[in-house]
PDB file of C-alpha atoms in Angstrom:
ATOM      1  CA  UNK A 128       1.987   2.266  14.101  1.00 35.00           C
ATOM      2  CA  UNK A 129       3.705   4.894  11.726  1.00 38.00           C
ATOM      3  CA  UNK A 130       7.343   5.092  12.793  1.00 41.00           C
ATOM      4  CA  UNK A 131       7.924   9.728  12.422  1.00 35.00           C
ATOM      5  CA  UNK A 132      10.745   9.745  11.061  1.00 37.00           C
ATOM      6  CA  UNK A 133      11.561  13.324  10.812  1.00 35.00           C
ATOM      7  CA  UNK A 134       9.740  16.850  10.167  1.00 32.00           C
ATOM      8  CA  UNK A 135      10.353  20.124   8.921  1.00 32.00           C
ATOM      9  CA  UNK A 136       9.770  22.848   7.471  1.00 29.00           C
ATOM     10  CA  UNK A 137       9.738  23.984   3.842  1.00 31.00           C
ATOM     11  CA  UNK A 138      10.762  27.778   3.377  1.00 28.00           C
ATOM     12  CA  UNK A 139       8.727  28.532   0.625  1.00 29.00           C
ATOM     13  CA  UNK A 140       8.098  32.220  -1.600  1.00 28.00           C
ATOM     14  CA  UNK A 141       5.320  34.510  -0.538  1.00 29.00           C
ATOM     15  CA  UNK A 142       3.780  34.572  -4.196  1.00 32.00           C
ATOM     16  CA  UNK A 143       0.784  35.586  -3.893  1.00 37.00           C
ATOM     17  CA  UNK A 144       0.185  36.085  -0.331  1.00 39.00           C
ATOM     18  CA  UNK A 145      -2.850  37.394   0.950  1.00 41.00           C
ATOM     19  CA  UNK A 146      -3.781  40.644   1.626  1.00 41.00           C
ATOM     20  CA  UNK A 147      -4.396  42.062   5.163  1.00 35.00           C
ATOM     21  CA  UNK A 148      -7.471  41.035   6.505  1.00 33.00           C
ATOM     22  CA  UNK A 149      -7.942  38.287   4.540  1.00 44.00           C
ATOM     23  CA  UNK A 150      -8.960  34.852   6.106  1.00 48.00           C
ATOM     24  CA  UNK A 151      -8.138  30.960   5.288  1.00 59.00           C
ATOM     25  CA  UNK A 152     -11.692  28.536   4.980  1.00 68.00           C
ATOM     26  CA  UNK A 153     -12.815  25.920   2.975  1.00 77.00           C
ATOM     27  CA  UNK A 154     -15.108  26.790   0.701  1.00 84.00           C
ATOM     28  CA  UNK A 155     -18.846  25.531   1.374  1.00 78.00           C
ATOM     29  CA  UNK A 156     -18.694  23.730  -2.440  1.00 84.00           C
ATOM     30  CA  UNK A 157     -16.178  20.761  -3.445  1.00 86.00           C
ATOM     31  CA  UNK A 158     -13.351  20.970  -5.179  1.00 90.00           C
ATOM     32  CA  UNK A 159     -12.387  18.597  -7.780  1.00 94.00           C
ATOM     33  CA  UNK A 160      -9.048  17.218  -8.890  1.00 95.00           C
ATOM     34  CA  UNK A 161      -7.972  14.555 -11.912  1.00 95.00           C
ATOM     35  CA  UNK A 162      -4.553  13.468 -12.918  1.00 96.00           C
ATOM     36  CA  UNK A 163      -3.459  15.109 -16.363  1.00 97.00           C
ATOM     37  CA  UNK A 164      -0.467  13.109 -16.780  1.00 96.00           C
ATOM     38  CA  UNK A 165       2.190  10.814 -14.231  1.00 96.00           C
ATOM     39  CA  UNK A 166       4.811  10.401 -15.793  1.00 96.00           C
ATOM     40  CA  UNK A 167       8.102   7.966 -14.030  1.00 97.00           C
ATOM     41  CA  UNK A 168       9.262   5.183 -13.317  1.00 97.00           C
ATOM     42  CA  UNK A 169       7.637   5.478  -9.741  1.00 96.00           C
ATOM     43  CA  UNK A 170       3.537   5.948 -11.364  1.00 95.00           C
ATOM     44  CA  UNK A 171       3.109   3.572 -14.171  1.00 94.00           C
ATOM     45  CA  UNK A 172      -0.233   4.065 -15.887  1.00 93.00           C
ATOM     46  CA  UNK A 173      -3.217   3.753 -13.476  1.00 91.00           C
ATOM     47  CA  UNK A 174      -0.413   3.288 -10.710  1.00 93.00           C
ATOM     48  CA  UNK A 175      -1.779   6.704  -8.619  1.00 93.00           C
ATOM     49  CA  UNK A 176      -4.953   7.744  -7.689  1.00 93.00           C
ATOM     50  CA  UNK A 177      -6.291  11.088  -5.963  1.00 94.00           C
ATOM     51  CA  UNK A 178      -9.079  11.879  -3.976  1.00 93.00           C
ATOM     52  CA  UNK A 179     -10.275  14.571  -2.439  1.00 94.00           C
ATOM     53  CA  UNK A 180     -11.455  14.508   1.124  1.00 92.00           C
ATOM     54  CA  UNK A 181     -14.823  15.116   2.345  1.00 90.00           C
ATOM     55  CA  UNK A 182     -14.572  18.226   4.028  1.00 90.00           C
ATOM     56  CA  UNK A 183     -12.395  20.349   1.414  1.00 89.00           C
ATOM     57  CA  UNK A 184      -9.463  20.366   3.498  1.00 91.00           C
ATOM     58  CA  UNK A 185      -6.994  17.733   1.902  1.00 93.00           C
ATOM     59  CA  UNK A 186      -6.189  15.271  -0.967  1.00 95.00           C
ATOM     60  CA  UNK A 187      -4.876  12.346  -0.930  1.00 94.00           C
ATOM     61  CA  UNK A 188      -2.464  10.832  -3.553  1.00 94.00           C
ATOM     62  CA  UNK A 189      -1.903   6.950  -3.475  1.00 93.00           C
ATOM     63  CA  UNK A 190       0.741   4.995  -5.140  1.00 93.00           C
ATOM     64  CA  UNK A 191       0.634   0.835  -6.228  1.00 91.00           C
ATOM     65  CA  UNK A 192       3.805   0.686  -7.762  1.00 92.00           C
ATOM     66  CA  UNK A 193       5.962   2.973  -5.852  1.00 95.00           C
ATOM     67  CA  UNK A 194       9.030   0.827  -4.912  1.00 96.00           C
ATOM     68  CA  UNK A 195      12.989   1.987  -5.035  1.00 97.00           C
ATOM     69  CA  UNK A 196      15.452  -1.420  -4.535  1.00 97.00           C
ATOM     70  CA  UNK A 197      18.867  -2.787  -4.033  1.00 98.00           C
ATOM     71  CA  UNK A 198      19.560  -6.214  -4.471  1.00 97.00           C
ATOM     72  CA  UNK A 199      20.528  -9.449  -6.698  1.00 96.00           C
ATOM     73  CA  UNK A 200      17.106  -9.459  -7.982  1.00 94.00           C
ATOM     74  CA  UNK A 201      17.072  -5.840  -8.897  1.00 95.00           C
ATOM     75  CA  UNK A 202      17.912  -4.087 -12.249  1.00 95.00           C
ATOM     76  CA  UNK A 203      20.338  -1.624 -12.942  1.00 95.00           C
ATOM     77  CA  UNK A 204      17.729   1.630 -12.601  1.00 97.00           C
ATOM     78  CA  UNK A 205      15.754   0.261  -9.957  1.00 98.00           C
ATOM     79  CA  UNK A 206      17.520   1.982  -7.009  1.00 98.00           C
ATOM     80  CA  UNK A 207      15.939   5.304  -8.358  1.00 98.00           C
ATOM     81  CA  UNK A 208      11.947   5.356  -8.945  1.00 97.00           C
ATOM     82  CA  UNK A 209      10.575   8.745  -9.726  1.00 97.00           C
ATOM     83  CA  UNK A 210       7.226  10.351 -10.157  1.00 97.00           C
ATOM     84  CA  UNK A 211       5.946  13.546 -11.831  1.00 97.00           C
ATOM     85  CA  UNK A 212       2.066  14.039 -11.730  1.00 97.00           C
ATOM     86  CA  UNK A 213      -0.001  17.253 -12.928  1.00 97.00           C
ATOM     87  CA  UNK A 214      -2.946  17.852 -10.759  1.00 97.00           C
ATOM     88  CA  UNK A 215      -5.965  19.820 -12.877  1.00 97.00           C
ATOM     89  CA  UNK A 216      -7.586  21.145  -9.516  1.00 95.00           C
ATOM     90  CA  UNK A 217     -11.065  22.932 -10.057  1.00 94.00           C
ATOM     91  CA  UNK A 218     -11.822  25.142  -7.068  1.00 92.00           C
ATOM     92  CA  UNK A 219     -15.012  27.420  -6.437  1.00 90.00           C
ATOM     93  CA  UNK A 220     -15.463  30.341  -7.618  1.00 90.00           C
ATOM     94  CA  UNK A 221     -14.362  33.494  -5.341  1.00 91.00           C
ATOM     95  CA  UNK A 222     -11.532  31.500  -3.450  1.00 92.00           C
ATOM     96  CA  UNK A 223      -8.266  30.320  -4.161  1.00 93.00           C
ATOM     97  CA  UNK A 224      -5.750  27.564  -2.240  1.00 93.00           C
ATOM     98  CA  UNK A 225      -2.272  26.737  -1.558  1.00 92.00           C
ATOM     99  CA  UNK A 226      -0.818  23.780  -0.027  1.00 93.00           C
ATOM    100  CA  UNK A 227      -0.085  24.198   3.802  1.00 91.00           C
ATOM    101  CA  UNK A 228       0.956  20.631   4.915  1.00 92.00           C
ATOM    102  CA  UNK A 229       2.022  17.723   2.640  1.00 93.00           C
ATOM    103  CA  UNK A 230       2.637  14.351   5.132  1.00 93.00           C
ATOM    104  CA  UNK A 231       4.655  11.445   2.890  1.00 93.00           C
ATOM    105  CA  UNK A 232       4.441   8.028   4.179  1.00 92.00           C
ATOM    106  CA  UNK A 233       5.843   5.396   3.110  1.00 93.00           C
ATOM    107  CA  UNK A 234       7.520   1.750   3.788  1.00 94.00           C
ATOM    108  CA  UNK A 235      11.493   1.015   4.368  1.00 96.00           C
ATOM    109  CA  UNK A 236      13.188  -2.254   4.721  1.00 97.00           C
ATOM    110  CA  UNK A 237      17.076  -1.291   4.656  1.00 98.00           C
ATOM    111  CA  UNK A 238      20.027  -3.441   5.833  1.00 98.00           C
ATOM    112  CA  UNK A 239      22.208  -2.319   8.228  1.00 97.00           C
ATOM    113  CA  UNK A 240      24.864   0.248   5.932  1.00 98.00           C
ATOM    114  CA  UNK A 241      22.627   0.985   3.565  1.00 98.00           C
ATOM    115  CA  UNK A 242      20.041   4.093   2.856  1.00 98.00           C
ATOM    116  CA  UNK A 243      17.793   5.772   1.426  1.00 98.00           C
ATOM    117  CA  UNK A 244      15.675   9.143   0.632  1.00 97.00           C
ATOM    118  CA  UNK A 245      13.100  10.792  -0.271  1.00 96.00           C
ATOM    119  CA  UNK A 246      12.917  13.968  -2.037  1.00 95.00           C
ATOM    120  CA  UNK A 247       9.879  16.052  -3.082  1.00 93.00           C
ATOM    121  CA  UNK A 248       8.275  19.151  -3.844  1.00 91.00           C
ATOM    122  CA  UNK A 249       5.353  20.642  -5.693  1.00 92.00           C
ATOM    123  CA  UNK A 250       4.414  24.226  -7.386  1.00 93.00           C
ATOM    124  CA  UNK A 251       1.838  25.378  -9.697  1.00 94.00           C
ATOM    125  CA  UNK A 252       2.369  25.419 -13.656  1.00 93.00           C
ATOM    126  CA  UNK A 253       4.530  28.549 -14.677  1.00 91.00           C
ATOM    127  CA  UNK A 254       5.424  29.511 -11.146  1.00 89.00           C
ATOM    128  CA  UNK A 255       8.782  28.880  -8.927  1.00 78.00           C
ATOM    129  CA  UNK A 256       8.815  25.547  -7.333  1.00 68.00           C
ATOM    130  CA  UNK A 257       8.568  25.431  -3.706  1.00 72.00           C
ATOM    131  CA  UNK A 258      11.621  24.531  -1.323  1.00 66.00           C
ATOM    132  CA  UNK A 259      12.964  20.856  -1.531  1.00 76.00           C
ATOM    133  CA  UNK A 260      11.963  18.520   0.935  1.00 84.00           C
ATOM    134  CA  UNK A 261      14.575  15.523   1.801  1.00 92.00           C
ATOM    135  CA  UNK A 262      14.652  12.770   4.213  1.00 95.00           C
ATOM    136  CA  UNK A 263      16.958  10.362   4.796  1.00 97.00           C
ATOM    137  CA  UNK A 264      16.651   6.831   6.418  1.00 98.00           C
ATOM    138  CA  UNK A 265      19.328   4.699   7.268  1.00 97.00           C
ATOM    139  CA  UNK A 266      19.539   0.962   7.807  1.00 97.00           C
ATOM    140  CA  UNK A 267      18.873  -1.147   9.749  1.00 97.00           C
ATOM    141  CA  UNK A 268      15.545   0.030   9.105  1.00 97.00           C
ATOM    142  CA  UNK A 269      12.429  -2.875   8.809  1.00 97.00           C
ATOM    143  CA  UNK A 270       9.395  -0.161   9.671  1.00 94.00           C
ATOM    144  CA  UNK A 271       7.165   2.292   8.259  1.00 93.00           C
ATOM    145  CA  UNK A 272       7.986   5.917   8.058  1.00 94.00           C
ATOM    146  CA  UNK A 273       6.409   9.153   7.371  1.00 92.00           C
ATOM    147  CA  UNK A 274       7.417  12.981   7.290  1.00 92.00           C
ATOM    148  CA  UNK A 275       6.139  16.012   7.262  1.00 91.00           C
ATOM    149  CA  UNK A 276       6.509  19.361   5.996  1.00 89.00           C
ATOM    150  CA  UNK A 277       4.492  22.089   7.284  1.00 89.00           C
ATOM    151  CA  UNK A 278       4.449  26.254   6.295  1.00 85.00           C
ATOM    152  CA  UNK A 279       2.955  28.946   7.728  1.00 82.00           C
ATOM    153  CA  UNK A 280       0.094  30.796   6.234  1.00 79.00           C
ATOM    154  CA  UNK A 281       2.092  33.638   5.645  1.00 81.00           C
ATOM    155  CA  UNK A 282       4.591  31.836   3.382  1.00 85.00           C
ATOM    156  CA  UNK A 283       2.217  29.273   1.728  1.00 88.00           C
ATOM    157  CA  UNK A 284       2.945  30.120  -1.911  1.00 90.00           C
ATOM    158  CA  UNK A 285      -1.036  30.597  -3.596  1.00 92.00           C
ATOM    159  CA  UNK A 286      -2.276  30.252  -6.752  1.00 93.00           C
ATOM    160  CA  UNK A 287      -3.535  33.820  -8.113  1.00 93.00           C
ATOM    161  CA  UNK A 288      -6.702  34.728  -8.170  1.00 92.00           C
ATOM    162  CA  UNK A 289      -8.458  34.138 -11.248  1.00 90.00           C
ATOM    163  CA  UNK A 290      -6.013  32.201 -12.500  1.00 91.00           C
ATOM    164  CA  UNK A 291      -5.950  28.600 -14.103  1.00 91.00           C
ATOM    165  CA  UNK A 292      -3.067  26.495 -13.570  1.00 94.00           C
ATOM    166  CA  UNK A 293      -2.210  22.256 -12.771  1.00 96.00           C
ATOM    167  CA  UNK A 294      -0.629  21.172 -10.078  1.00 96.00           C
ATOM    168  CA  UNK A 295       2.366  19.686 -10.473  1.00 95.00           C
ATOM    169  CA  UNK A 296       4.118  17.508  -7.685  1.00 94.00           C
ATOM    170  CA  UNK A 297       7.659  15.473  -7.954  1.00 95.00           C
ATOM    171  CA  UNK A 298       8.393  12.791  -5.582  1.00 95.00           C
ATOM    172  CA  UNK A 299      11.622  10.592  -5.841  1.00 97.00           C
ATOM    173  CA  UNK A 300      12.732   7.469  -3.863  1.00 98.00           C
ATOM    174  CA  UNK A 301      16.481   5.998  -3.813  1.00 98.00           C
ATOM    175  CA  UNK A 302      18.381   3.535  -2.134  1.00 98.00           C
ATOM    176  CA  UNK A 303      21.916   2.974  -1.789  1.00 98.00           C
ATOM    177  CA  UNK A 304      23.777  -0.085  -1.078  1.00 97.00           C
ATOM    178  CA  UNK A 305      26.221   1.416   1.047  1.00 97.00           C
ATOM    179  CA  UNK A 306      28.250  -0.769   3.243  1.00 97.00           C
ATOM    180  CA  UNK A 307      25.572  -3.302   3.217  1.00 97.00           C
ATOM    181  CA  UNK A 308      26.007  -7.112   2.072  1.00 97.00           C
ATOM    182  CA  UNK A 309      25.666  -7.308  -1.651  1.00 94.00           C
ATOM    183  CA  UNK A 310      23.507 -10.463  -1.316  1.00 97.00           C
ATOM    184  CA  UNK A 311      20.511  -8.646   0.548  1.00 97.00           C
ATOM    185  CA  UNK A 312      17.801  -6.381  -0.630  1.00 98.00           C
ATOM    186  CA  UNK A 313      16.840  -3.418   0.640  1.00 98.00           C
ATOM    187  CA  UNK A 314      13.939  -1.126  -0.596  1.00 97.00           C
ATOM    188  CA  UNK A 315      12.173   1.722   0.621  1.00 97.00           C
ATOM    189  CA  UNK A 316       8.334   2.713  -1.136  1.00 95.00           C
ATOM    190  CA  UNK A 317       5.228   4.539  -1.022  1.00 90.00           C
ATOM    191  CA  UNK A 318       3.442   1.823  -2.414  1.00 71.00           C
ATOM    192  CA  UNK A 319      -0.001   1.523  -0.542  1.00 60.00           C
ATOM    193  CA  UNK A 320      -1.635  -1.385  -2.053  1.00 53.00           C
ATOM    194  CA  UNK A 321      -1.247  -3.041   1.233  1.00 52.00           C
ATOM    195  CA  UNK A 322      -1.025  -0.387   4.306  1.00 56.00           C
ATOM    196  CA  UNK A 323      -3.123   2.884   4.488  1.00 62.00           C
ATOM    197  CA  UNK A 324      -0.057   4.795   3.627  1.00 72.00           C
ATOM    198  CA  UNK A 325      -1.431   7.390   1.168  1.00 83.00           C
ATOM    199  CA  UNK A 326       0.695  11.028   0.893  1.00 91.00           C
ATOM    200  CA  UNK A 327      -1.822  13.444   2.147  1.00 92.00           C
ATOM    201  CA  UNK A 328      -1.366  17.384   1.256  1.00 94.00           C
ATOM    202  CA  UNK A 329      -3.173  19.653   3.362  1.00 93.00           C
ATOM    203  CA  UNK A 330      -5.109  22.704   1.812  1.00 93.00           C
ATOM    204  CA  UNK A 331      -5.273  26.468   2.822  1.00 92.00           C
ATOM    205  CA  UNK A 332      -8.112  28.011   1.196  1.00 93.00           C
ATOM    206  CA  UNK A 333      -8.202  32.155   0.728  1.00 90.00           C
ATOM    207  CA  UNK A 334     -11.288  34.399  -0.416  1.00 90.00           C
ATOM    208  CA  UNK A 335      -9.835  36.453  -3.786  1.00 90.00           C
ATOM    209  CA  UNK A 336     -10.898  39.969  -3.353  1.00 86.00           C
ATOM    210  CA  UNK A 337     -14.201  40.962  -4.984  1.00 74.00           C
TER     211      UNK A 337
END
């Protein structure tokens, strides 16, 4: 069972908010979405993968190599792991989206004194980035986690009408050592090659005026 951590909410701009009397629903055809670039030490080459779901309403980003450690066996950089990924999202024509929900999930195994965190935040190409999300999770931790940030349609920051723009979303994993015995390891990840732990963002769709 996913151990919830935490949740919160971003406070994000009102760019592009929509207009009175305008409504939020999916679109009746798909939307697409392919990975122009992921670039960090957290996404390797053909470490991520997104997919869209069914019913319009979310994607799903998952991660193979996403692992931030402490320990004898680690390197110097590997308490950090980082990942920056542009999303080229096609939508349907007449509508455009935002992102309402984004739920991270994710692995820890800390020892007790140590930590660690995890930082994101996504906006579209050109635009202001949204408000930082950051968790922390402190040791001693052997569980999964998730959080969750959630906005309100009337802050959900969309992407103008008309307009063509990537997605772009950061995501960053540390661990300290802390107080923690030098000789243990302790990691925390997003790394779902073995546990249905994808990060799944939530989408708000809005008709563009005609």
């Amino acid at each position: 069972m996913l151990n919830t951590i935490a949740a919160g909410t971003m406070l994000l701009s009102t760019l592009g908010a929509p207009a009175a009397g305008m409504h939020t629903v999916a679109p009746p055809d798909e939307m697409t979405i392919s990975i122009v670039s992921a670039n960090g030490s957290g996404c390797p080459k053909g470490s991520a993968v997104v997919e869209v779901s069914p019913d319009n309403k979310a994607f799903t980003i998952s991660y193979s190599k996403f692992v931030a450690q402490v320990g004898p066996d680690s390197g110097p950089l590997d308490y950090r792991k980082q990942c920056q990924i542009a999303l080229n999202v096609n939508i349907p024509t007449g509508y455009t989206y935002g992102i309402a929900r984004a739920d991270y999930r994710g692995y820890a195994r800390l020892e007790k004194g140590s930590y660690g965190s995890e930082t994101a935040y996504y906006y579209f190409q050109g635009m202001s980035k949204t408000g930082v999300s950051k968790y922390q999770f402190n040791g001693f931790m052997d569980d999964t986690w998730q959080v969750t940030d959630e906005v309100e349609v009337e802050a959900i920051t969309w992407l103008p009408c008309g307009s063509s723009r990537y997605l772009n979303i950061n995501t960053e994993l540390k661990v300290n050592r802390g107080s923690s015995d030098p000789t243990t390891t302790s990691f925390i990840t997003m790394d779902s090659s073995d546990l249905n732990l994808d990060t799944i963002y939530r989408v708000a769709w809005m008709e563009c005026p005609h």
